Structure formats: structure tokens, C-alpha cells
Amino acid sequence: MRTGLGGIAMRPVQRSRCVSLADWLASARAFVREDAGPTATEYAVLLALIVVASVSMITSLGNRHAEIWHAIADATQGSVGGP
């Protein structure tokens, strides 16, 4: 063990999972200064655009398929012995 002021024995400090505000701010500053920060932001924007395009395409295709199936059901309703 190490000794501190006045010769008092000190135990080693154990690092907890808690992060101080100063540590968090230092990490945030380092992230902003790195080149990977803007790249990650660009990827996030690109991913958001892909998600929006995919959802709109799936919605459009789903609505079109529903129209087709309703037209088929309407056309075949009398021929199959339906009410």
C-alpha cells in the first residue's frame, strides 16, 4: 500500500462504472475533434434517408398489392359461389 499525507496508508482507488461530468465532456470534445465524428454523422443521415425511402416504398407497394387483391376478389366473388 502507498502512504499519503501524514504517513497514512492508502488503498488503491478502484474505478467505478460511473463517469464524471468532466470525463464525459472530455470524451465528447475528443469525439468532435476526431475525423470519425463527422463520418459517423454522415452515415447516420444516410441511414435515415434509406429508412425513409424503404418505408415509403413498402407502403406504396403494400397499397398497390391490396388494390390488386381487392380487384381480384371483386371479379371472382360471383363465380365461386359467394353470396
XYZ file of N, CA, C and O in Angstrom:
332
model
N 0.835 -1.188 0.000
C 0.000 0.000 0.000
C 0.870 1.239 0.000
O 1.961 1.239 0.523
N 0.313 2.275 -0.602
C 1.036 3.552 -0.622
C 0.692 4.351 0.619
O -0.310 4.103 1.269
N 1.539 5.303 0.906
C 1.250 6.175 2.044
C 0.913 7.564 1.529
O 1.490 8.059 0.562
N -0.053 8.182 2.178
C -0.483 9.524 1.800
C 0.090 10.545 2.758
O 1.131 10.339 3.378
N -0.613 11.643 2.901
C -0.186 12.696 3.818
C -0.140 12.180 5.246
O -1.021 11.462 5.687
N 0.868 12.503 5.943
C 0.998 12.114 7.344
C 1.302 10.647 7.527
O 1.139 10.112 8.614
N 1.723 9.940 6.445
C 2.083 8.544 6.566
C 0.901 7.598 6.683
O 1.057 6.453 7.076
N -0.304 8.057 6.378
C -1.486 7.200 6.470
C -1.507 6.286 5.250
O -1.319 6.732 4.113
N -1.752 5.006 5.499
C -1.801 4.035 4.404
C -3.043 4.279 3.544
O -4.133 4.505 4.068
N -2.822 4.259 2.236
C -3.935 4.486 1.302
C -4.136 3.250 0.434
O -3.168 2.666 -0.037
N -5.388 2.875 0.256
C -5.691 1.774 -0.655
C -5.782 2.323 -2.074
O -6.134 3.490 -2.282
N -5.484 1.492 -3.068
C -5.626 1.963 -4.447
C -7.089 2.268 -4.753
O -7.992 1.585 -4.273
N -7.289 3.295 -5.513
C -8.643 3.700 -5.879
C -9.162 2.751 -6.948
O -8.492 2.497 -7.945
N -10.343 2.222 -6.705
C -10.954 1.347 -7.701
C -11.865 2.186 -8.584
O -12.656 2.974 -8.105
N -11.724 1.993 -9.882
C -12.511 2.751 -10.853
C -13.906 2.159 -10.936
O -14.071 0.958 -11.125
N -14.897 2.983 -10.749
C -16.275 2.502 -10.857
C -16.782 2.755 -12.275
O -16.117 3.369 -13.096
N -17.964 2.273 -12.552
C -18.540 2.461 -13.877
C -19.115 3.863 -14.047
O -19.458 4.261 -15.132
N -19.237 4.590 -12.977
C -19.764 5.949 -13.052
C -18.732 6.849 -13.719
O -17.542 6.754 -13.467
N -19.199 7.716 -14.564
C -18.317 8.625 -15.274
C -18.633 10.033 -14.806
O -19.789 10.438 -14.764
N -17.596 10.757 -14.450
C -17.828 12.119 -14.004
C -18.158 13.008 -15.195
O -17.896 12.666 -16.351
N -18.733 14.137 -14.921
C -19.099 15.075 -15.980
C -17.860 15.553 -16.726
O -17.875 15.686 -17.952
N -16.775 15.761 -16.011
C -15.536 16.213 -16.653
C -15.015 15.155 -17.632
O -14.592 15.477 -18.744
N -15.068 13.876 -17.213
C -14.638 12.797 -18.113
C -15.532 12.728 -19.340
O -15.067 12.539 -20.459
N -16.849 12.867 -19.127
C -17.793 12.801 -20.239
C -17.562 13.960 -21.213
O -17.566 13.768 -22.423
N -17.361 15.152 -20.692
C -17.102 16.307 -21.562
C -15.792 16.140 -22.325
O -15.704 16.501 -23.497
N -14.777 15.585 -21.674
C -13.506 15.346 -22.359
C -13.698 14.344 -23.489
O -13.150 14.510 -24.589
N -14.492 13.314 -23.245
C -14.781 12.337 -24.304
C -15.552 12.975 -25.445
O -15.294 12.696 -26.620
N -16.512 13.825 -25.121
C -17.305 14.497 -26.153
C -16.416 15.414 -26.989
O -16.538 15.458 -28.219
N -15.518 16.149 -26.343
C -14.602 17.031 -27.090
C -13.698 16.225 -28.011
O -13.461 16.597 -29.161
N -13.177 15.112 -27.512
C -12.311 14.257 -28.334
C -13.089 13.699 -29.523
O -12.564 13.618 -30.638
N -14.343 13.318 -29.310
C -15.172 12.796 -30.393
C -15.399 13.852 -31.462
O -15.327 13.576 -32.660
N -15.662 15.088 -31.043
C -15.906 16.170 -32.002
C -14.645 16.493 -32.783
O -14.701 16.780 -33.979
N -13.495 16.420 -32.137
C -12.238 16.750 -32.811
C -11.796 15.677 -33.800
O -11.084 15.960 -34.748
N -12.195 14.432 -33.565
C -11.782 13.342 -34.442
C -12.471 13.448 -35.799
O -13.540 14.023 -35.925
N -11.840 12.864 -36.792
C -12.444 12.822 -38.121
C -13.570 11.809 -38.188
O -14.411 11.866 -39.076
N -13.595 10.862 -37.277
C -14.634 9.837 -37.292
C -15.993 10.412 -36.897
O -17.019 9.874 -37.273
N -16.018 11.504 -36.167
C -17.285 12.120 -35.753
C -18.143 12.541 -36.928
O -19.289 12.122 -37.057
N -17.627 13.378 -37.835
C -18.434 13.763 -38.995
C -18.791 12.563 -39.880
O -19.881 12.509 -40.438
N -17.902 11.602 -39.985
C -18.191 10.428 -40.790
C -19.366 9.654 -40.193
O -20.253 9.212 -40.912
N -19.387 9.505 -38.878
C -20.491 8.817 -38.220
C -21.797 9.571 -38.436
O -22.848 8.966 -38.666
N -21.734 10.894 -38.400
C -22.925 11.698 -38.640
C -23.413 11.518 -40.069
O -24.614 11.390 -40.310
N -22.495 11.508 -41.012
C -22.889 11.299 -42.409
C -23.528 9.936 -42.600
O -24.529 9.797 -43.316
N -22.980 8.917 -41.956
C -23.575 7.584 -42.052
C -24.975 7.568 -41.424
O -25.877 6.909 -41.932
N -25.154 8.268 -40.326
C -26.470 8.316 -39.671
C -27.498 8.985 -40.574
O -28.637 8.524 -40.694
N -27.110 10.079 -41.234
C -28.025 10.763 -42.157
C -28.344 9.861 -43.345
O -29.498 9.749 -43.767
N -27.340 9.200 -43.879
C -27.555 8.281 -44.998
C -28.485 7.139 -44.595
O -29.401 6.780 -45.347
N -28.292 6.586 -43.414
C -29.152 5.518 -42.926
C -30.587 6.013 -42.768
O -31.531 5.308 -43.137
N -30.761 7.210 -42.249
C -32.111 7.769 -42.092
C -32.796 7.922 -43.449
O -33.985 7.613 -43.585
N -32.063 8.385 -44.455
C -32.644 8.528 -45.792
C -33.027 7.172 -46.379
O -34.078 7.031 -47.017
N -32.202 6.169 -46.168
C -32.506 4.828 -46.664
C -33.758 4.282 -45.974
O -34.624 3.678 -46.618
N -33.880 4.502 -44.676
C -35.051 4.027 -43.941
C -36.312 4.716 -44.447
O -37.338 4.064 -44.680
N -36.252 6.020 -44.643
C -37.425 6.758 -45.131
C -37.816 6.268 -46.522
O -39.000 6.035 -46.805
N -36.852 6.089 -47.398
C -37.140 5.605 -48.748
C -37.718 4.194 -48.714
O -38.672 3.883 -49.439
N -37.179 3.338 -47.862
C -37.674 1.964 -47.759
C -39.101 1.916 -47.236
O -39.943 1.187 -47.773
N -39.379 2.675 -46.214
C -40.733 2.686 -45.644
C -41.738 3.215 -46.657
O -42.823 2.641 -46.820
N -41.384 4.278 -47.366
C -42.318 4.814 -48.357
C -42.534 3.834 -49.508
O -43.649 3.671 -49.999
N -41.492 3.122 -49.921
C -41.614 2.141 -50.999
C -42.468 0.952 -50.556
O -43.342 0.497 -51.311
N -42.234 0.460 -49.358
C -43.017 -0.673 -48.851
C -44.478 -0.285 -48.697
O -45.379 -1.060 -49.038
N -44.739 0.913 -48.214
C -46.114 1.382 -48.079
C -46.793 1.472 -49.439
O -47.929 1.032 -49.609
N -46.090 2.028 -50.403
C -46.637 2.161 -51.747
C -46.933 0.797 -52.364
O -48.007 0.575 -52.937
N -45.987 -0.123 -52.261
C -46.190 -1.462 -52.809
C -47.317 -2.191 -52.075
O -48.113 -2.902 -52.701
N -47.390 -2.035 -50.777
C -48.447 -2.683 -49.995
C -49.818 -2.190 -50.412
O -50.754 -2.979 -50.574
N -49.958 -0.880 -50.604
C -51.241 -0.332 -51.030
C -51.609 -0.822 -52.424
O -52.765 -1.152 -52.689
N -50.644 -0.887 -53.323
C -50.903 -1.340 -54.694
C -51.309 -2.813 -54.701
O -52.235 -3.201 -55.409
N -50.631 -3.636 -53.917
C -50.999 -5.049 -53.854
C -52.383 -5.237 -53.256
O -53.144 -6.108 -53.685
N -52.728 -4.432 -52.275
C -54.067 -4.513 -51.691
C -55.126 -4.189 -52.742
O -56.167 -4.860 -52.816
N -54.874 -3.171 -53.573
C -55.815 -2.826 -54.638
C -55.975 -3.986 -55.618
O -57.094 -4.304 -56.044
N -54.893 -4.627 -55.982
C -54.937 -5.744 -56.928
C -55.749 -6.898 -56.338
O -56.616 -7.470 -57.006
N -55.485 -7.246 -55.077
C -56.202 -8.361 -54.460
C -57.686 -8.049 -54.290
O -58.533 -8.936 -54.444
N -58.018 -6.802 -53.993
C -59.433 -6.424 -53.886
C -60.114 -6.517 -55.253
O -61.266 -6.964 -55.341
N -59.417 -6.120 -56.303
C -59.987 -6.224 -57.652
C -60.204 -7.684 -58.029
O -61.251 -8.045 -58.613
N -59.263 -8.543 -57.704
C -59.421 -9.977 -57.990
C -60.581 -10.555 -57.184
O -61.401 -11.325 -57.706
N -60.680 -10.186 -55.922
C -61.768 -10.684 -55.077
C -63.117 -10.222 -55.602
O -64.088 -10.993 -55.635
N -63.200 -8.967 -56.028
C -64.452 -8.448 -56.572
C -64.819 -9.148 -57.863
O -65.999 -9.447 -58.116
N -63.842 -9.445 -58.712
C -64.097 -10.079 -60.002
C -64.518 -11.543 -59.853
O -65.307 -12.050 -60.641
N -64.021 -12.208 -58.849
C -64.312 -13.627 -58.693
C -65.392 -13.926 -57.655
O -65.725 -15.081 -57.441
N -65.941 -12.914 -57.055
C -66.909 -13.130 -55.985
C -68.130 -13.912 -56.457
O -68.562 -14.842 -55.815
N -68.706 -13.577 -57.602
C -69.906 -14.253 -58.079
C -69.637 -15.608 -58.674
O -70.504 -16.504 -58.686
N -68.434 -15.858 -59.188
C -68.162 -17.112 -59.896
C -67.837 -18.276 -58.964
O -67.908 -19.429 -59.360
N -67.477 -18.030 -57.754
C -67.062 -19.095 -56.853
C -68.239 -19.557 -55.991
O -68.163 -20.526 -55.274
N -69.336 -18.899 -56.090
C -70.494 -19.292 -55.290
C -70.599 -18.500 -54.010
O -71.203 -18.951 -53.045
N -70.021 -17.355 -53.992
C -70.112 -16.486 -52.828
C -71.487 -15.871 -52.727
O -72.343 -16.058 -53.593
N -71.765 -15.137 -51.700
C -73.102 -14.549 -51.511
C -73.472 -13.489 -52.528
O -72.828 -12.894 -53.211
